[in-house]
Amino acid sequence: MSDAVGSATAAAEAGPAAAAATGVSFGAPAPAGTTLTSAAALDGTEDGFLTPGVSLVDTGKTFAVGGWVRPERLDRDATAISQDAGTEPGFGLGVRTGDGEPVWSFTYGGARVSGGAPEAGKWAHVLGQYDAETGMTRLYVNGREAGTAQRATAVPGAGDLQLGRTRDGDGYRDHWQGGLGDVRVYDRVVVAAEVAQLAQRKPTRLGHWSLENAQDGVSPELYDGAPLKLGGGAAIHRGPGRLHPRLRPRLPANGVRPGR
């Protein structure tokens, strides 16, 4: 989904390219701390979707789907990834709001696994999977399992993969408004360690105070950010033999340090 601005399709590392409707634009900011250079933005309308026009997995067998997603709004249901199964969705991965607070949700075969709290305008890595060997569905949010695994009834199907919407009779609903990036589809189980790797983000430094010195009760931020104010009970420790009186350990009444 890191295609050039103005592209009409999302190129695939493996498999067919996904055609983008007019409500999709490329070149949007990617999630910080990842190797992605940009992402796709979907406008939440009926034209905000992508599809390769083919099926990528047989939903009656083991499969997994996931990617980086950023919901722009949380006041309605929204689907990031789904696959058609006739006039119904074979599976759906996205945000659900029907039970009160919005949650990430993976729906398949009569089972729904929900967990984690989406934030409007914030990126998250979500992945849902079905293991045909165990019959269990699982959901992962930001590299960790969310909710409680549920047993599902296998739903064989080979409809078109959909990004940004889900099937509803002769049409589609739950259009995604926000960002999508690094969408992946697997015909196998993705193990927990691999999910954690996919969701890895390098930390972004927002502030760094060495606390090596202070002037007028404040310690400077190393990169010209906001200084850190020292409270009345705080002081700078300048090394052995120069410990501030407030930080010196008090001896017990007998004058002997513990352990001696």
Short mmCIF file of C-alpha atoms in Angstrom, two decimals:
data_model
loop_
_atom_site.label_atom_id
_atom_site.label_comp_id
_atom_site.label_asym_id
_atom_site.label_seq_id
_atom_site.Cartn_x
_atom_site.Cartn_y
_atom_site.Cartn_z
CA MET A 1 0.00 0.00 0.00
CA SER A 2 3.06 2.25 -0.35
CA ASP A 3 2.27 2.99 -3.98
CA ALA A 4 2.98 6.32 -5.65
CA VAL A 5 0.52 9.19 -5.44
CA GLY A 6 -2.00 8.89 -8.26
CA SER A 7 -1.67 5.11 -8.64
CA ALA A 8 -4.79 3.22 -9.71
CA THR A 9 -3.72 -0.06 -8.11
CA ALA A 10 -1.92 -1.36 -5.05
CA ALA A 11 0.97 -3.51 -6.23
CA ALA A 12 1.40 -6.91 -4.59
CA GLU A 13 4.64 -8.50 -3.41
CA ALA A 14 2.90 -11.82 -4.07
CA GLY A 15 -0.43 -12.35 -5.79
CA PRO A 16 -2.51 -10.00 -7.95
CA ALA A 17 -2.56 -6.22 -7.65
CA ALA A 18 -5.60 -4.66 -5.99
CA ALA A 19 -7.53 -2.14 -8.08
CA ALA A 20 -8.31 1.06 -6.17
CA ALA A 21 -11.67 2.82 -6.54
CA THR A 22 -11.88 6.61 -6.74
CA GLY A 23 -12.23 7.01 -2.95
CA VAL A 24 -8.69 5.69 -2.38
CA SER A 25 -5.57 7.84 -2.45
CA PHE A 26 -1.96 6.76 -2.06
CA GLY A 27 0.95 8.57 -0.47
CA ALA A 28 -0.64 9.06 2.97
CA PRO A 29 1.68 9.03 6.03
CA ALA A 30 2.71 5.54 7.17
CA PRO A 31 2.68 4.40 10.81
CA ALA A 32 5.73 5.86 12.55
CA GLY A 33 8.45 3.47 13.63
CA THR A 34 7.80 0.94 10.84
CA THR A 35 9.64 0.25 7.61
CA LEU A 36 6.65 1.47 5.58
CA THR A 37 7.20 4.63 3.55
CA SER A 38 3.54 5.54 2.96
CA ALA A 39 0.02 4.14 3.14
CA ALA A 40 -3.37 4.30 1.42
CA ALA A 41 -6.16 6.58 2.64
CA LEU A 42 -9.79 5.53 2.18
CA ASP A 43 -12.54 8.18 2.35
CA GLY A 44 -15.32 6.04 3.88
CA THR A 45 -17.64 6.32 0.89
CA GLU A 46 -18.93 3.60 -1.41
CA ASP A 47 -15.93 4.30 -3.63
CA GLY A 48 -13.40 3.93 -0.83
CA PHE A 49 -12.22 0.36 -1.37
CA LEU A 50 -9.65 -1.83 -3.11
CA THR A 51 -10.02 -5.34 -4.50
CA PRO A 52 -7.90 -7.68 -6.60
CA GLY A 53 -11.14 -9.05 -8.06
CA VAL A 54 -10.21 -12.60 -7.09
CA SER A 55 -10.19 -14.85 -4.04
CA LEU A 56 -6.86 -15.28 -2.24
CA VAL A 57 -7.82 -17.98 0.29
CA ASP A 58 -10.33 -20.78 0.67
CA THR A 59 -12.02 -19.74 3.88
CA GLY A 60 -12.91 -23.36 4.61
CA LYS A 61 -9.23 -23.97 5.29
CA THR A 62 -6.64 -22.37 7.56
CA PHE A 63 -6.04 -18.69 6.78
CA ALA A 64 -4.94 -15.41 8.35
CA VAL A 65 -5.34 -11.75 7.34
CA GLY A 66 -3.92 -8.59 8.84
CA GLY A 67 -2.22 -5.24 8.37
CA TRP A 68 -1.73 -1.74 9.70
CA VAL A 69 -5.04 0.10 10.06
CA ARG A 70 -5.96 3.61 11.19
CA PRO A 71 -9.66 4.36 11.76
CA GLU A 72 -10.59 8.00 11.23
CA ARG A 73 -13.90 7.62 13.09
CA LEU A 74 -15.33 5.24 15.69
CA ASP A 75 -19.05 6.05 15.64
CA ARG A 76 -20.00 3.17 13.34
CA ASP A 77 -18.90 -0.30 12.28
CA ALA A 78 -16.08 -0.33 9.74
CA THR A 79 -14.36 -3.19 7.92
CA ALA A 80 -10.70 -3.07 6.97
CA ILE A 81 -10.42 -6.51 5.31
CA SER A 82 -13.05 -9.04 4.26
CA GLN A 83 -13.75 -11.64 1.59
CA ASP A 84 -16.98 -12.32 -0.24
CA ALA A 85 -18.83 -15.60 0.24
CA GLY A 86 -21.78 -15.30 -2.09
CA THR A 87 -23.99 -12.48 -0.79
CA GLU A 88 -22.41 -12.65 2.68
CA PRO A 89 -18.91 -11.97 3.99
CA GLY A 90 -16.73 -15.03 4.47
CA PHE A 91 -14.87 -13.16 7.20
CA GLY A 92 -14.46 -9.60 8.41
CA LEU A 93 -11.71 -7.76 10.26
CA GLY A 94 -12.23 -4.25 11.57
CA VAL A 95 -13.98 -2.12 14.19
CA ARG A 96 -17.30 -3.00 15.83
CA THR A 97 -19.42 -0.61 17.90
CA GLY A 98 -22.64 -2.57 18.48
CA ASP A 99 -21.88 -3.61 22.06
CA GLY A 100 -21.09 -0.13 23.38
CA GLU A 101 -17.46 0.95 23.28
CA PRO A 102 -15.69 0.38 19.92
CA VAL A 103 -13.46 -2.68 19.76
CA TRP A 104 -11.29 -4.47 17.23
CA SER A 105 -13.13 -7.52 15.93
CA PHE A 106 -12.58 -10.57 13.73
CA THR A 107 -15.71 -12.39 12.55
CA TYR A 108 -15.78 -15.79 10.89
CA GLY A 109 -17.98 -18.90 10.81
CA GLY A 110 -20.49 -17.74 13.40
CA ALA A 111 -17.71 -16.71 15.82
CA ARG A 112 -16.59 -13.23 16.76
CA VAL A 113 -13.42 -12.44 18.65
CA SER A 114 -13.24 -8.89 19.98
CA GLY A 115 -10.66 -7.06 22.03
CA GLY A 116 -8.47 -4.02 22.26
CA ALA A 117 -9.58 -0.41 22.08
CA PRO A 118 -9.15 1.36 18.73
CA GLU A 119 -8.32 5.07 18.79
CA ALA A 120 -9.47 7.47 16.12
CA GLY A 121 -6.53 8.70 14.06
CA LYS A 122 -4.12 6.17 15.60
CA TRP A 123 -2.43 3.27 13.82
CA ALA A 124 -2.69 -0.30 15.07
CA HIS A 125 -1.63 -3.64 13.65
CA VAL A 126 -4.51 -6.13 13.66
CA LEU A 127 -4.57 -9.74 12.49
CA GLY A 128 -7.30 -12.37 12.53
CA GLN A 129 -6.89 -16.05 11.77
CA TYR A 130 -8.73 -19.35 11.59
CA ASP A 131 -6.98 -22.65 12.31
CA ALA A 132 -8.83 -25.49 10.57
CA GLU A 133 -6.95 -28.08 12.65
CA THR A 134 -8.32 -26.75 15.93
CA GLY A 135 -11.42 -24.97 14.65
CA MET A 136 -10.42 -21.84 16.59
CA THR A 137 -10.40 -18.19 15.53
CA ARG A 138 -8.00 -15.69 17.12
CA LEU A 139 -7.43 -11.96 17.03
CA TYR A 140 -4.14 -10.13 17.54
CA VAL A 141 -3.84 -6.40 18.20
CA ASN A 142 -0.43 -4.75 18.11
CA GLY A 143 1.33 -8.09 18.27
CA ARG A 144 -0.58 -9.54 21.24
CA GLU A 145 -3.57 -11.84 21.36
CA ALA A 146 -6.75 -9.89 22.15
CA GLY A 147 -10.10 -11.14 23.38
CA THR A 148 -10.83 -14.83 23.81
CA ALA A 149 -10.31 -17.39 21.04
CA GLN A 150 -13.62 -18.76 19.73
CA ARG A 151 -14.57 -22.02 18.03
CA ALA A 152 -15.95 -21.43 14.55
CA THR A 153 -17.82 -23.47 11.96
CA ALA A 154 -15.81 -23.67 8.75
CA VAL A 155 -17.30 -21.61 5.92
CA PRO A 156 -15.91 -22.74 2.55
CA GLY A 157 -15.81 -19.83 0.16
CA ALA A 158 -13.72 -18.33 -2.58
CA GLY A 159 -15.17 -14.87 -3.24
CA ASP A 160 -13.25 -11.70 -3.98
CA LEU A 161 -11.02 -10.17 -1.32
CA GLN A 162 -12.17 -6.71 -0.24
CA LEU A 163 -10.18 -3.94 1.44
CA GLY A 164 -12.29 -1.26 3.07
CA ARG A 165 -15.75 -2.83 2.91
CA THR A 166 -17.78 -6.01 3.52
CA ARG A 167 -20.46 -7.82 1.55
CA ASP A 168 -24.15 -7.14 2.22
CA GLY A 169 -26.53 -8.90 -0.15
CA ASP A 170 -26.15 -7.33 -3.58
CA GLY A 171 -24.00 -4.50 -2.24
CA TYR A 172 -21.46 -3.58 0.43
CA ARG A 173 -21.46 -1.83 3.80
CA ASP A 174 -19.20 -0.80 6.70
CA HIS A 175 -16.91 1.27 4.48
CA TRP A 176 -13.52 2.04 6.02
CA GLN A 177 -12.56 5.66 6.60
CA GLY A 178 -8.89 6.06 7.44
CA GLY A 179 -5.59 4.44 6.54
CA LEU A 180 -4.48 0.97 5.44
CA GLY A 181 -0.93 -0.30 5.08
CA ASP A 182 1.03 -3.51 4.62
CA VAL A 183 -2.06 -5.71 4.21
CA ARG A 184 -1.16 -9.41 4.14
CA VAL A 185 -3.14 -12.60 3.49
CA TYR A 186 -1.87 -16.06 4.46
CA ASP A 187 -3.04 -19.61 3.76
CA ARG A 188 -1.54 -20.77 7.05
CA VAL A 189 -1.42 -19.98 10.74
CA VAL A 190 0.75 -17.01 11.70
CA VAL A 191 2.48 -17.93 14.96
CA ALA A 192 2.56 -15.51 17.89
CA ALA A 193 6.25 -14.63 17.48
CA GLU A 194 5.68 -13.77 13.82
CA VAL A 195 2.68 -11.61 14.65
CA ALA A 196 4.78 -9.71 17.19
CA GLN A 197 7.43 -9.11 14.52
CA LEU A 198 4.86 -7.81 12.03
CA ALA A 199 3.53 -5.36 14.61
CA GLN A 200 6.92 -4.12 15.77
CA ARG A 201 7.46 -0.36 15.90
CA LYS A 202 10.65 1.47 16.78
CA PRO A 203 9.96 3.79 19.73
CA THR A 204 9.69 7.49 18.95
CA ARG A 205 11.60 9.70 21.37
CA LEU A 206 9.40 12.52 22.65
CA GLY A 207 11.71 13.79 25.38
CA HIS A 208 15.12 13.08 26.92
CA TRP A 209 16.34 14.60 30.17
CA SER A 210 19.76 13.38 31.37
CA LEU A 211 19.27 14.96 34.84
CA GLU A 212 23.01 15.63 35.02
CA ASN A 213 22.55 19.30 35.83
CA ALA A 214 19.92 21.84 36.70
CA GLN A 215 19.74 25.62 36.77
CA ASP A 216 17.14 27.61 38.64
CA GLY A 217 15.32 24.39 39.48
CA VAL A 218 14.98 23.03 35.94
CA SER A 219 16.94 20.37 34.04
CA PRO A 220 17.24 20.93 30.25
CA GLU A 221 15.88 18.61 27.58
CA LEU A 222 18.78 17.37 25.46
CA TYR A 223 17.20 18.32 22.12
CA ASP A 224 15.88 21.78 23.01
CA GLY A 225 12.52 20.49 24.13
CA ALA A 226 10.64 21.53 27.27
CA PRO A 227 12.86 21.48 30.39
CA LEU A 228 12.01 19.32 33.38
CA LYS A 229 11.10 21.20 36.57
CA LEU A 230 12.53 19.76 39.79
CA GLY A 231 10.14 19.64 42.72
CA GLY A 232 11.07 20.70 46.23
CA GLY A 233 12.15 17.20 47.18
CA ALA A 234 14.27 16.59 44.07
CA ALA A 235 17.94 17.38 43.54
CA ILE A 236 20.77 16.46 41.17
CA HIS A 237 23.16 13.74 42.41
CA ARG A 238 26.63 14.73 41.22
CA GLY A 239 28.48 11.52 42.03
CA PRO A 240 30.22 9.80 44.99
CA GLY A 241 31.11 12.14 47.82
CA ARG A 242 28.88 14.90 46.51
CA LEU A 243 25.45 13.48 47.29
CA HIS A 244 22.93 16.18 48.02
CA PRO A 245 21.96 16.25 51.72
CA ARG A 246 18.34 15.46 50.88
CA LEU A 247 19.41 12.25 49.12
CA ARG A 248 21.87 10.96 51.74
CA PRO A 249 20.61 7.82 53.49
CA ARG A 250 19.84 8.26 57.15
CA LEU A 251 21.65 6.09 59.69
CA PRO A 252 19.60 4.16 62.25
CA ALA A 253 19.57 5.38 65.84
CA ASN A 254 22.54 3.17 66.80
CA GLY A 255 24.68 4.79 64.08
CA VAL A 256 25.47 1.45 62.40
CA ARG A 257 24.59 0.85 58.74
CA PRO A 258 22.55 -2.29 58.01
CA GLY A 259 24.70 -5.33 57.15
CA ARG A 260 27.66 -4.25 59.29
#
